[in-house]
Coordinates of C-alpha atoms in Angstrom, one line a residue:
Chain O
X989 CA 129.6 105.9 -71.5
X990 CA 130.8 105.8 -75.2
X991 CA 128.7 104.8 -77.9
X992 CA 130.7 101.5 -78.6
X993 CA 131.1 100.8 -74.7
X994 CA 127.2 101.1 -74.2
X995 CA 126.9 98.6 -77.2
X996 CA 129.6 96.3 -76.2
X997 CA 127.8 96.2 -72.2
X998 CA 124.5 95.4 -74.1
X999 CA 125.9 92.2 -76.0
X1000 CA 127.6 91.2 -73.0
X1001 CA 124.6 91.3 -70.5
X1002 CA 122.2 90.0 -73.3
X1003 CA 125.9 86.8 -73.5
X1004 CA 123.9 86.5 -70.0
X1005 CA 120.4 86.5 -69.8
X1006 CA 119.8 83.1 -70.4
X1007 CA 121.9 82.1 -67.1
X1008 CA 119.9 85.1 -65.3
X1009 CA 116.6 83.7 -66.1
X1010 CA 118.3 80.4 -64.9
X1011 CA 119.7 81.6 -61.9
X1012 CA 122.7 80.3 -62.6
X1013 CA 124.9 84.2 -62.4
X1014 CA 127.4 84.7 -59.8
X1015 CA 126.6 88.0 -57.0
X1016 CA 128.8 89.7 -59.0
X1017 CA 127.3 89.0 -62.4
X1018 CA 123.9 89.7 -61.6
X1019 CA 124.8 92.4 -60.0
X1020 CA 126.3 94.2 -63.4
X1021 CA 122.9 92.4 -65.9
X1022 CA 120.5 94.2 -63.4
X1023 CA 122.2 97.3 -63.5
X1024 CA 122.2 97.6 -67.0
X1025 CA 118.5 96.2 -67.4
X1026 CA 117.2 99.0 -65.2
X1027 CA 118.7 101.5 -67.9
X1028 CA 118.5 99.8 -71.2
X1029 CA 115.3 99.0 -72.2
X1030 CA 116.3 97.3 -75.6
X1031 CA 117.9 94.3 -73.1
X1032 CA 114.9 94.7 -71.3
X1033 CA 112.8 93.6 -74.2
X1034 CA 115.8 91.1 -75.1
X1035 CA 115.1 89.5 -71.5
X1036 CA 111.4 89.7 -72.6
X1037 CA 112.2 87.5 -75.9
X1038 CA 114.8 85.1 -73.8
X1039 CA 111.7 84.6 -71.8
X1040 CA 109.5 83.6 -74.5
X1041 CA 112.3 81.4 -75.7
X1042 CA 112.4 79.4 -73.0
X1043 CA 108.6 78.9 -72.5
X1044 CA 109.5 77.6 -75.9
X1045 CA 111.7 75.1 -74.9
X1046 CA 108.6 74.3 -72.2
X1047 CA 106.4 73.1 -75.1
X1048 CA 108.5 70.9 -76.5
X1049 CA 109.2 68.6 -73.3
X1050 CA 108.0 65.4 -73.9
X1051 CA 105.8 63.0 -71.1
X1052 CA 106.4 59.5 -71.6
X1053 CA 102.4 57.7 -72.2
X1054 CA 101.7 55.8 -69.2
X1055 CA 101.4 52.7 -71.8
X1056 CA 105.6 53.1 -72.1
X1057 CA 105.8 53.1 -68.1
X1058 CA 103.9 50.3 -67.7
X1059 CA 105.6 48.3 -70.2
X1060 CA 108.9 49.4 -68.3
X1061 CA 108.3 48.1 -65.2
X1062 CA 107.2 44.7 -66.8
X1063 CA 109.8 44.8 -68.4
X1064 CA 111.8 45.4 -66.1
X1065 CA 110.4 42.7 -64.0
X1066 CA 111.0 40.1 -66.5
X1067 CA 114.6 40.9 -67.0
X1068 CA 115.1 41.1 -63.0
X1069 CA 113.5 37.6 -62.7
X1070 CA 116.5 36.3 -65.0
X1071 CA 119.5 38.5 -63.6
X1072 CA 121.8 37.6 -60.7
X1073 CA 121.3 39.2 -57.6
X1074 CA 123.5 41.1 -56.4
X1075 CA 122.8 41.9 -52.7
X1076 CA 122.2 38.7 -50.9
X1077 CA 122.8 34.7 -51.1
X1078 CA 119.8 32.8 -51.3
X1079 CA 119.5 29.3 -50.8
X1080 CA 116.8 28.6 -53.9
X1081 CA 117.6 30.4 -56.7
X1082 CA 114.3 29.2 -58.4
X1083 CA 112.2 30.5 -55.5
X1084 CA 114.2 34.0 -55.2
X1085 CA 113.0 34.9 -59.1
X1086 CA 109.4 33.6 -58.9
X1087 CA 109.1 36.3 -55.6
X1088 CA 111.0 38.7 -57.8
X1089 CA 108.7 38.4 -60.5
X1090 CA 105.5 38.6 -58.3
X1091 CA 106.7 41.3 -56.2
X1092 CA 108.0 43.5 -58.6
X1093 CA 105.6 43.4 -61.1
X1094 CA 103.1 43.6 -58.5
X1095 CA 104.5 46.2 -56.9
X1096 CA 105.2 48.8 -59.6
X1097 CA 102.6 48.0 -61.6
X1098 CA 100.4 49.1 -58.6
X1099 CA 98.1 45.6 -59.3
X1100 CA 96.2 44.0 -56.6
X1101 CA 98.2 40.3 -55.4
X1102 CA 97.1 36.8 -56.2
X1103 CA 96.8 37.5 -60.1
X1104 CA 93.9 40.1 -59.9
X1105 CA 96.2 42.6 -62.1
X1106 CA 96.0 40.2 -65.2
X1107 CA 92.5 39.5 -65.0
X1108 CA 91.1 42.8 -66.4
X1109 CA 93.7 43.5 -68.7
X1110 CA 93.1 40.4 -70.8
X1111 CA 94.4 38.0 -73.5
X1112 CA 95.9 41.0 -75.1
X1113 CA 98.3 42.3 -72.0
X1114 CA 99.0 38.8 -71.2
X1115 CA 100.6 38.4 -75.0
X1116 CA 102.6 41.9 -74.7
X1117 CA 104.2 41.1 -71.2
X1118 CA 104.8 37.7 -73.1
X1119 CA 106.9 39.5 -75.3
X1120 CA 108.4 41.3 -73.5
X1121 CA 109.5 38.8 -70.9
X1122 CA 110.7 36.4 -74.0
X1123 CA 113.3 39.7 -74.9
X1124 CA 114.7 38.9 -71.2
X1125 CA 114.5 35.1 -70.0
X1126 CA 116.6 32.1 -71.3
X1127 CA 114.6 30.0 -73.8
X1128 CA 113.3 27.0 -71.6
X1129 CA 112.2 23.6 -73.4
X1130 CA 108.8 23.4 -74.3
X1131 CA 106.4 20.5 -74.7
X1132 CA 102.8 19.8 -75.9
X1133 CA 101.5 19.3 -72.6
X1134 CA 102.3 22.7 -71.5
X1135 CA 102.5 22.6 -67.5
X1136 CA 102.2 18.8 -67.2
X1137 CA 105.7 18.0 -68.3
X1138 CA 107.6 21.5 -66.5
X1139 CA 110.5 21.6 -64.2
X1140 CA 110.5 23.2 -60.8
X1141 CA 112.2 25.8 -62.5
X1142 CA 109.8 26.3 -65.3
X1143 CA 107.3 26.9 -62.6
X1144 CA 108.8 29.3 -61.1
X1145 CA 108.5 31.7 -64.1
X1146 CA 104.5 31.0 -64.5
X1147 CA 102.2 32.4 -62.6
X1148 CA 99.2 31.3 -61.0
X1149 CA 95.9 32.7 -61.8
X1150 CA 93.7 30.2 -60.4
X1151 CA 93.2 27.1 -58.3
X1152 CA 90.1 24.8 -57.4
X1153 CA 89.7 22.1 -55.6
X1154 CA 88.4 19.1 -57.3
X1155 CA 86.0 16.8 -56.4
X1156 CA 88.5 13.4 -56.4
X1157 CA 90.8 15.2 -54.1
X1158 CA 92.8 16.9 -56.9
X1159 CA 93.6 20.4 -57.6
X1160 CA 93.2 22.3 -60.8
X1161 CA 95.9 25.2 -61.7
X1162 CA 95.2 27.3 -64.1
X1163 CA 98.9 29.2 -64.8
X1164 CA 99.7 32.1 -66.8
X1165 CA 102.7 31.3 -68.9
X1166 CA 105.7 34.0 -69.2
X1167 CA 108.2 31.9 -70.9
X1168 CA 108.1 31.7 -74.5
X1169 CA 106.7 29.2 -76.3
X1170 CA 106.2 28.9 -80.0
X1171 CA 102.7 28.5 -81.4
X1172 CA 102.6 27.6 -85.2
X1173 CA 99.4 27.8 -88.1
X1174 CA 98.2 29.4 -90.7
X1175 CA 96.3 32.5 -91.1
X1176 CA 92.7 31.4 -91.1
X1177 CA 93.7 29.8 -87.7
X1178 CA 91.5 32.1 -85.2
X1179 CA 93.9 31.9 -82.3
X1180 CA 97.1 32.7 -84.8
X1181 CA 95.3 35.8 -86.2
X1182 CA 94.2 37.1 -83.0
X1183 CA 97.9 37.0 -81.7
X1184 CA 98.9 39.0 -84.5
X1185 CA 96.3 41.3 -84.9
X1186 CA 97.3 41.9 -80.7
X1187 CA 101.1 42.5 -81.8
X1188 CA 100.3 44.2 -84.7
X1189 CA 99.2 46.9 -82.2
X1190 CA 100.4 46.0 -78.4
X1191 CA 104.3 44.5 -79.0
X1192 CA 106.9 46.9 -77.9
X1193 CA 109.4 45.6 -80.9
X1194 CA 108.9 48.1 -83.7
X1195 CA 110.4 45.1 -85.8
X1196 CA 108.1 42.4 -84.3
X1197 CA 105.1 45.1 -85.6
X1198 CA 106.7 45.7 -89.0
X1199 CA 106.8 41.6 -89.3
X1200 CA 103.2 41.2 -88.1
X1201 CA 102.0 44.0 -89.5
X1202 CA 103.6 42.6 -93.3
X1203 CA 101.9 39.5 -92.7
X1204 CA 98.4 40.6 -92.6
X1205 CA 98.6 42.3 -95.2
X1206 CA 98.2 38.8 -97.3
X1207 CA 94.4 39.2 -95.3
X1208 CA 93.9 42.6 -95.5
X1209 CA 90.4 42.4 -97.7
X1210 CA 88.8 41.3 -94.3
X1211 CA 87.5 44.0 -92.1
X1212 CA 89.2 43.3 -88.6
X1213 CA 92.7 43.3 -90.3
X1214 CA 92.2 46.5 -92.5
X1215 CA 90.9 48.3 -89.2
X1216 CA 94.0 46.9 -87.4
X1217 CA 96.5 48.1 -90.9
X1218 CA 94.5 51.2 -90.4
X1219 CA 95.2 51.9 -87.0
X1220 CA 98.7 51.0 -87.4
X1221 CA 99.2 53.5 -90.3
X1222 CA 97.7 56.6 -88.0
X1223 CA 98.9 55.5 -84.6
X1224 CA 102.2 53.4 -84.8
X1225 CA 105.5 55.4 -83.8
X1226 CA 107.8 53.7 -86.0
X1227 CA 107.8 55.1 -89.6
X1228 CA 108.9 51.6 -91.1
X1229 CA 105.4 49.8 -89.7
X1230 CA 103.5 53.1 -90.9
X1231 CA 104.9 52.2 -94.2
X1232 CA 104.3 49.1 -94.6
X1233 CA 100.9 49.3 -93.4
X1234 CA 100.3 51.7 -96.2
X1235 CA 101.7 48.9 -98.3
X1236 CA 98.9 46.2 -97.3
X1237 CA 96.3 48.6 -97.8
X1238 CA 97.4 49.9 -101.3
X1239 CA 95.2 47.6 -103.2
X1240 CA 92.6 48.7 -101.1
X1241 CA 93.0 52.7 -101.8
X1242 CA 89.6 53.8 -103.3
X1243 CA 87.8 52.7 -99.8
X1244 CA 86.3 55.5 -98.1
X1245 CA 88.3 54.8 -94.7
X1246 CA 91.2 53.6 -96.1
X1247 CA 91.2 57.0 -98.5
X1248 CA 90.7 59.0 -94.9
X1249 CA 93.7 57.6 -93.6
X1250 CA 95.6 58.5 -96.0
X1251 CA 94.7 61.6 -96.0
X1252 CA 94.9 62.2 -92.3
X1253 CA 98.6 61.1 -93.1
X1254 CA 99.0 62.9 -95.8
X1255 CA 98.7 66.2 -93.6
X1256 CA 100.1 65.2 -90.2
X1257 CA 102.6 62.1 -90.5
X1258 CA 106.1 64.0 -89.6
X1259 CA 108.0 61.5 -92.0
X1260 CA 108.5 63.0 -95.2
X1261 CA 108.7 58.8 -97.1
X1262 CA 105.5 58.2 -95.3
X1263 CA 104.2 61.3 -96.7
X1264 CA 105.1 60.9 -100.5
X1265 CA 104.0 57.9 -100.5
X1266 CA 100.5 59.0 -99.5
X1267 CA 100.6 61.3 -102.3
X1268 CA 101.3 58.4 -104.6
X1269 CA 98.3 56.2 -103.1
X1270 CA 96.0 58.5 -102.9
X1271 CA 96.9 60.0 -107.1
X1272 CA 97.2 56.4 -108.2
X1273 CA 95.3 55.8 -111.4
X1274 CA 93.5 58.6 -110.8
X1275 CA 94.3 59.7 -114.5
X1276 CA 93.9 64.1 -114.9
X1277 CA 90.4 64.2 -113.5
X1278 CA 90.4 66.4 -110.7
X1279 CA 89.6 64.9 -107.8
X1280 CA 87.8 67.5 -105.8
X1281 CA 87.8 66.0 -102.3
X1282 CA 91.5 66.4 -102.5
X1283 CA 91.9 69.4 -104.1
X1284 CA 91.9 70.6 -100.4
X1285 CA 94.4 68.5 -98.5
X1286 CA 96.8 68.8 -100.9
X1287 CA 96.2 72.5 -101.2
X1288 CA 96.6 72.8 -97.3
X1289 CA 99.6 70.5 -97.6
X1290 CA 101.2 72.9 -99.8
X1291 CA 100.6 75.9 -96.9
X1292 CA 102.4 74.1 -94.5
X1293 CA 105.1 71.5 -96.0
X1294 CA 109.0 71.7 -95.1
X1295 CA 110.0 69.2 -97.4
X1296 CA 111.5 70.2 -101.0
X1297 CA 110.8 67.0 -102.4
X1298 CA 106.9 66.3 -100.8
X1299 CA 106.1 70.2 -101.7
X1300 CA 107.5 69.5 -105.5
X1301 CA 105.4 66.5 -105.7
X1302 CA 102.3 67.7 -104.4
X1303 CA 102.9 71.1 -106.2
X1304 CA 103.0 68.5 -109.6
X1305 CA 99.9 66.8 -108.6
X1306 CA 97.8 70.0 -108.0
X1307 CA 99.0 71.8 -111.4
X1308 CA 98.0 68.1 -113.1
X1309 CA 94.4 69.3 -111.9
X1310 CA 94.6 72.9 -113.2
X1311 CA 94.3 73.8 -109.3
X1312 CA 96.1 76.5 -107.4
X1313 CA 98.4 75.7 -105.1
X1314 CA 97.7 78.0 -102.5
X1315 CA 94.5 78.6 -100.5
X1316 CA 93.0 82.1 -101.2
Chain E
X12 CA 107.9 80.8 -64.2
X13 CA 110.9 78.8 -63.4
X14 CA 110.3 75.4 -62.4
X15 CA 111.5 74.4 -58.5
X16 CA 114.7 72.3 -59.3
X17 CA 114.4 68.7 -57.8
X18 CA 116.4 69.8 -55.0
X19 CA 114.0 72.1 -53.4
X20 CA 111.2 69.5 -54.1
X21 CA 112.8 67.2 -52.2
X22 CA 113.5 69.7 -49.5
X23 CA 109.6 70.4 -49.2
X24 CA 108.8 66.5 -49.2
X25 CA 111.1 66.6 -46.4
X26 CA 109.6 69.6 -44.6
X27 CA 106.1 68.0 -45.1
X28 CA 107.7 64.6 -44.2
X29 CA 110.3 64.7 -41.8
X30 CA 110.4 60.7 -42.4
X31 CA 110.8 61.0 -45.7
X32 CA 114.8 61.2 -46.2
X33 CA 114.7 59.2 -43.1
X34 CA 112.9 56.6 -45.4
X35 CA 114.9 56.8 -48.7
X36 CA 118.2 55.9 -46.5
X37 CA 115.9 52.9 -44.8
X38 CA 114.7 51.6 -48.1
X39 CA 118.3 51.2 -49.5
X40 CA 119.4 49.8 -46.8
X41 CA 116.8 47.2 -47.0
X42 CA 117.2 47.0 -50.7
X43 CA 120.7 46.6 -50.0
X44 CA 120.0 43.7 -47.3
X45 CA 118.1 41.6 -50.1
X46 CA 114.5 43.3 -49.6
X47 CA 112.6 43.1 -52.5
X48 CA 109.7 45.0 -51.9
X49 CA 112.1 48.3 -50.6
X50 CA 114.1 48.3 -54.0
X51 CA 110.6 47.8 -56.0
X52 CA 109.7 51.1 -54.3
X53 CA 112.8 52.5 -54.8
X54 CA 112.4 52.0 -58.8
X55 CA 109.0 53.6 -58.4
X56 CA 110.0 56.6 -56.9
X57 CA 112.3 57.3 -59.5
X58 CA 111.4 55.4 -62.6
X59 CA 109.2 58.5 -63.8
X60 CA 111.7 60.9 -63.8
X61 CA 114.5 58.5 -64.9
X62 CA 112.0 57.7 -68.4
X63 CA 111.2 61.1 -68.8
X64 CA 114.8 61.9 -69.0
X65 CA 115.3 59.7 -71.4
X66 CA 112.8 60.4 -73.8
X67 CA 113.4 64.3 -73.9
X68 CA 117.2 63.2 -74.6
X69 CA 117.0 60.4 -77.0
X70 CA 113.1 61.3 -78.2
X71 CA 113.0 57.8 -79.3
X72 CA 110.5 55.8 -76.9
X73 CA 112.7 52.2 -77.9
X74 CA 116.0 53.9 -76.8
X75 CA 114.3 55.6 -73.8
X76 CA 112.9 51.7 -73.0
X77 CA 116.7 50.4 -73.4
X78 CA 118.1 52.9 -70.8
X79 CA 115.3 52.5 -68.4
X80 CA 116.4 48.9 -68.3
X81 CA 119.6 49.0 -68.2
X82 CA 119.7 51.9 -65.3
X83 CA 118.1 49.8 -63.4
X84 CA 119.8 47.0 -64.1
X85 CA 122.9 48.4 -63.1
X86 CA 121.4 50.1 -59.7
X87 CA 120.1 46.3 -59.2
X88 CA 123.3 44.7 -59.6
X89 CA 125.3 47.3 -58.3
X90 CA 123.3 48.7 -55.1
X91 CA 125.7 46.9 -52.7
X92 CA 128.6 49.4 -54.0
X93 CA 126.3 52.6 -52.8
X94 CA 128.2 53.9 -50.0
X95 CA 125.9 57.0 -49.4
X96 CA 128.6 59.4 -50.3
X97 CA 126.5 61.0 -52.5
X98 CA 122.4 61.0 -52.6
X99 CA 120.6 58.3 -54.4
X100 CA 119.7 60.5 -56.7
X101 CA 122.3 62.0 -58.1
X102 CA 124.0 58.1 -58.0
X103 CA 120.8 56.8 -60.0
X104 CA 121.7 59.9 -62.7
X105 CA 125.3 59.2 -63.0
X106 CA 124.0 55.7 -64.4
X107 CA 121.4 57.3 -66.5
X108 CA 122.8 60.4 -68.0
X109 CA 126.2 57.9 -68.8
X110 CA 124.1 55.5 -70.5
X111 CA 122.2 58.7 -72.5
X112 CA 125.7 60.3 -73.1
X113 CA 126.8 57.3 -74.9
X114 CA 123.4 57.1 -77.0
X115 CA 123.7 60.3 -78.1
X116 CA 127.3 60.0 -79.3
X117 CA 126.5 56.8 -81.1
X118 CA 124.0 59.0 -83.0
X119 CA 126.6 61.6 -83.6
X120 CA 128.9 58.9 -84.8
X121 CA 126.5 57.6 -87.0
X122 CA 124.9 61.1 -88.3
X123 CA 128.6 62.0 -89.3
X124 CA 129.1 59.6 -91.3
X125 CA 125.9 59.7 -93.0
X126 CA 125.1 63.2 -93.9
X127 CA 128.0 64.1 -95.7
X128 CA 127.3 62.9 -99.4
X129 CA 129.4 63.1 -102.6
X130 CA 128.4 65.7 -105.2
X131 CA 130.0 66.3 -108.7
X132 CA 131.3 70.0 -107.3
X133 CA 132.6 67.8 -104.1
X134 CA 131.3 67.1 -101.1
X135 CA 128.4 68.4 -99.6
X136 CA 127.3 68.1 -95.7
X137 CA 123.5 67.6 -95.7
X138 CA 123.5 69.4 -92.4
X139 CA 124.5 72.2 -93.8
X140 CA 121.5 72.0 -96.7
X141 CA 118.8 71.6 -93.7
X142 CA 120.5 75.1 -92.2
X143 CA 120.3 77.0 -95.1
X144 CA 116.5 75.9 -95.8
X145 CA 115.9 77.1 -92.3
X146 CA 117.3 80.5 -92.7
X147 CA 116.1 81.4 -96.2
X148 CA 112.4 80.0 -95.4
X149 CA 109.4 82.4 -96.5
X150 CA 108.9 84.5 -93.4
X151 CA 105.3 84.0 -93.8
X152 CA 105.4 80.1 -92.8
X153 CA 107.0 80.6 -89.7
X154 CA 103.6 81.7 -88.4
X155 CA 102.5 78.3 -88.6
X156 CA 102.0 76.3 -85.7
X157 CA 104.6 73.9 -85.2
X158 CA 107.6 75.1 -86.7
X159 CA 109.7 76.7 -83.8
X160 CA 108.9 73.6 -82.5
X161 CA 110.3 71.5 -85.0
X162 CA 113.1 74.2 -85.1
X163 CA 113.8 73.9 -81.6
X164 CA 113.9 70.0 -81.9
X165 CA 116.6 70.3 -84.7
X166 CA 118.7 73.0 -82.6
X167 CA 118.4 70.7 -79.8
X168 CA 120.2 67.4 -82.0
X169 CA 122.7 69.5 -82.9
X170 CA 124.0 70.4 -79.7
X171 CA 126.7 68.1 -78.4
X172 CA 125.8 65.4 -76.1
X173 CA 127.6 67.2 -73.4
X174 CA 125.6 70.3 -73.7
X175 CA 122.6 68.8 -74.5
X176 CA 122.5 66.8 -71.4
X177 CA 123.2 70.0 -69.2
X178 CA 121.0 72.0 -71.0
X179 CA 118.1 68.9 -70.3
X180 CA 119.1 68.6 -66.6
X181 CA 119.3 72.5 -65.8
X182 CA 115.8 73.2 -67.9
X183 CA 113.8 70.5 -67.9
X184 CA 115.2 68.6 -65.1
X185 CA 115.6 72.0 -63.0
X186 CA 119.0 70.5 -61.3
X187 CA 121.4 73.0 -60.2
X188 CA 124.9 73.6 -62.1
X189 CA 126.5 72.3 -59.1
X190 CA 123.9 69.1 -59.0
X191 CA 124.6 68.4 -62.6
X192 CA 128.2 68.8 -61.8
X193 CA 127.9 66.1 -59.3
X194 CA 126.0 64.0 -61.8
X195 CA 128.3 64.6 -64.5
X196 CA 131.3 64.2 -62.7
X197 CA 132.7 67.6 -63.4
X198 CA 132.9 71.0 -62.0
X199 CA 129.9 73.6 -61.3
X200 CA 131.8 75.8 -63.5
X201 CA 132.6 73.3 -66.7
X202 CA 128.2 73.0 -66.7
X203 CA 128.2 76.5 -66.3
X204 CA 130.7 76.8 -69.1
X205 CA 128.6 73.9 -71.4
X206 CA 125.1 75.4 -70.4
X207 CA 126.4 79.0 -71.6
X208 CA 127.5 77.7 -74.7
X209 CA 124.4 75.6 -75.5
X210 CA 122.1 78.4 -74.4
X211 CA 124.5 80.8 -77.4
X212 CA 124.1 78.4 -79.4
X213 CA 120.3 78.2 -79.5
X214 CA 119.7 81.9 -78.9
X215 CA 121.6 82.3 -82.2
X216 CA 119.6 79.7 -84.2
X217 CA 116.1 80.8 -82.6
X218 CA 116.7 84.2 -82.0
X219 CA 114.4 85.5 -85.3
X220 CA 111.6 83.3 -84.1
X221 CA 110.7 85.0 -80.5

């Protein structure tokens, strides 16, 4: 074979090795790529790099947390509970979407029946399925009295969580609530802080967090809310809620966990915004003293930062300190 | 080692269950009758797979969340169609990769319009900024950790939806061409066609990294 034939059978069997590794060649095709990979071994080491590639491709295949799952199938229960069925007539609509509801829920949730699965999960699942069901279900009238004024239909979209008997002959029924319902106060108000401090972390709105999250930020010199800021700033998925949690604990910067945080950010949030502004928090009023605690994150921020515009920055910041900007 | 495509998973749940496709067919057919408890198990036996889909394509856990719920909205709503002309499976992902597909193009639609920005020498595709950066990096910070991931991740947006959802169902999914023609509604050889060009496309862009 001719120079520029051999050359031309090499680009077109390595055109295939990514099908071959696949599987996806026909007799005929694999027949000519093996051929020529017994007697070239620069495809051979081509096949070796394809391989590598797509272990590659392994590593960046994403699992969906179990948290997201979960909050799926409530979810999904929620917005079941208030859809038409499709597949058959029944005669009580109302009692066909509280078994819905149950059933579902129960069943791919995995919980235990008779409202065991809310029990260990708490105040704070009960507020996130809340949400979520209030995403899904026609807004029902509300009242003061809670269950003592509902419908039948109202009822059907509660659940039960407990009943006693009572001495006079009466029953007592303690119902979990998944309609919404609108609860109004200030901030000092206990219950009101304690919801948002749970949907500053648990809603699965990134725009319900951002709200929440903005709010507290009027609290943020007391302890459980900077924890809860601080929390949201590391763990939070949605860039707009890390942001503004950097926001609320701005005035806050020269505390030792807060100045962690932003650190920690500074070196591992992927959003370039988020990072800059970490910069500036963490430089603010500094004046040229060198801060030698940072010297080092910004240093190793330097070795590994994609961004033009967060490398210029930083690269400013560590010539204001006389400091190299690269680790020796 | 190449991953066993769903197929031949579900062959060897069969061969360990005989009962098991036996099953599938009985629990839509309940579903289908109104039973509540056989489509809640039909959910779970997918759900997993049908997320995890999602969130490779979109990488966004709020737009996997919005699929997830609308899929199975539709299957909900639309059960009584399923004729068993196809499996249940590949029915289930015509729903979801539809609903993915038009995600993606929205995001095509929107990135379009958004990247390309006006400049005093004219205008100037942002796109094209982010490639150039990519190419004439320092060879020495590739070796850190991360970035052919994040490489791989920007390859993978600017794929087309079409190949990117073949390209998701053949490697991570581990369908078969002629599967994800099913799915897709297309030929074996129009996947094969958009799986070789997606799998050009990243061999060129990744090809200095491995």
């Amino acid at each position: 074979m001719s120079e520029p034939d051999a050359k031309n059978k090499c680009t077109e069997v390595r055109d295939q090795l990514a099908m071959h590794l696949y599987g996806e060649l026909s007799f005929d095709e694999e027949e000519i790529v093996e051929t020529h990979l017994d007697t070239c071994a620069e495809c051979r080491g081509a096949l070796d790099r394809q391989r590598e590639l797509h272990a590659a491709f392994d590593r960046v295949e994403v699992e969906p947390p179990p948290s997201l799952l979960r909050e799926c199938r409530a979810a999904l229960g929620a917005q079941l509970a208030s859809s038409p069925a499709s597949t058959v007539n029944e005669p009580s609509r109302d009692i066909q979407v509280n078994s819905w509801w149950d059933k579902l829920v129960r069943l791919v949730t995995g919980f235990g029946p008779s409202g065991t699965w809310l029990r260990p999960a708490g105040a704070l699942t009960l507020f996130a399925i809340g949400f979520a069901a209030a995403r899904f279900t026609p807004v029902m009238s509300t009242g003061s009295n809670g269950v003592g004024i509902m419908g039948l239909a109202d009822m059907s979209a509660a659940h039960v969580r407990d009943v006693e008997p009572g001495s006079d002959g009466s029953v007592r029924i303690v119902v979990d609530e998944t309609r919404q319902k609108v609860i109004s106060g200030g901030l000092e108000d206990q219950q009101i802080r304690a919801m948002l401090l749970a949907a500053a972390r648990d809603s699965t709105d990134p725009g319900v967090r951002a709200a929440t999250v903005e709010l507290l930020t009027a609290e943020a010199a007391a302890g459980d809310v900077r924890d809860v800021l601080i929390d949201r700033l590391r763990h939070d998925q949605n860039a707009g809620v890390r942001l503004k949690a950097m926001e609320g604990l701005k005035q806050f910067a020269k505390d030792t966990a807060v100045r962690k945080a932003f650190a920690q950010v500074l070196l591992s949030d992927g959003n370039p915004g988020v990072r800059t502004q970490a910069i500036d928090l963490l430089t603010q009023g500094a004046g040229p003293a060198v801060d030698q605690d940072l010297v080092g994150p910004f240093q190793e921020l330097m070795m590994k930062e994609d961004n033009p515009y967060v490398r210029e920055r930083c690269q400013s910041v560590l010539a204001s300190w006389n400091a190299s900007s690269e680790i020796y | 080692v190449e991953k066993p495509s769903i197929e031949v998973l579900q062959r060897s749940v069969v061969a360990l269950n005989p009962g098991a496709e036996l099953d599938e067919s009985a629990l839509i057919r309940a579903a289908q009758n109104g039973d509540e408890d056989a489509f809640a198990r039909l959910v779970r036996a997918y759900d997993q797979s049908v997320l995890r889909l999602a969130m490779n394509l979109l990488r966004s856990p709020e737009d996997a969340r919005d699929v997830y719920q609308e899929a199975f909205l539709r299957v909900y709503r639309n059960l009584h169609n399923f004729r068993f002309d196809c499996s249940f499976h590949t029915w289930l992902y015509r729903i979801v990769t539809n609903l993915c597909l038009d995600q993606l193009r929205k995001r095509k639609v929107r990135k379009e319009e958004s990247s390309v920005v006006g400049t005093p020498e004219g205008p100037l595709d942002r796109m094209d900024t982010v490639q150039q950066e990519g190419v004439e990096g320092n060879p020495q910070r590739r070796l850190f950790s991360g970035e052919l991931r994040s490489r791989i991740k920007e390859v993978l947006e600017q794929l087309t939806p079409r190949e990117r959802m073949v390209f998701e169902l053949r490697h991570y999914d581990g369908l078969r061409l002629r599967n994800i023609g099913e799915v897709l509604g297309t030929t074996e050889e129009a996947a094969k066609n958009c799986l070789f060009r997606a799998t050009q496309k990243m061999r060129a862009a990744l090809g200095d990294f491995v």
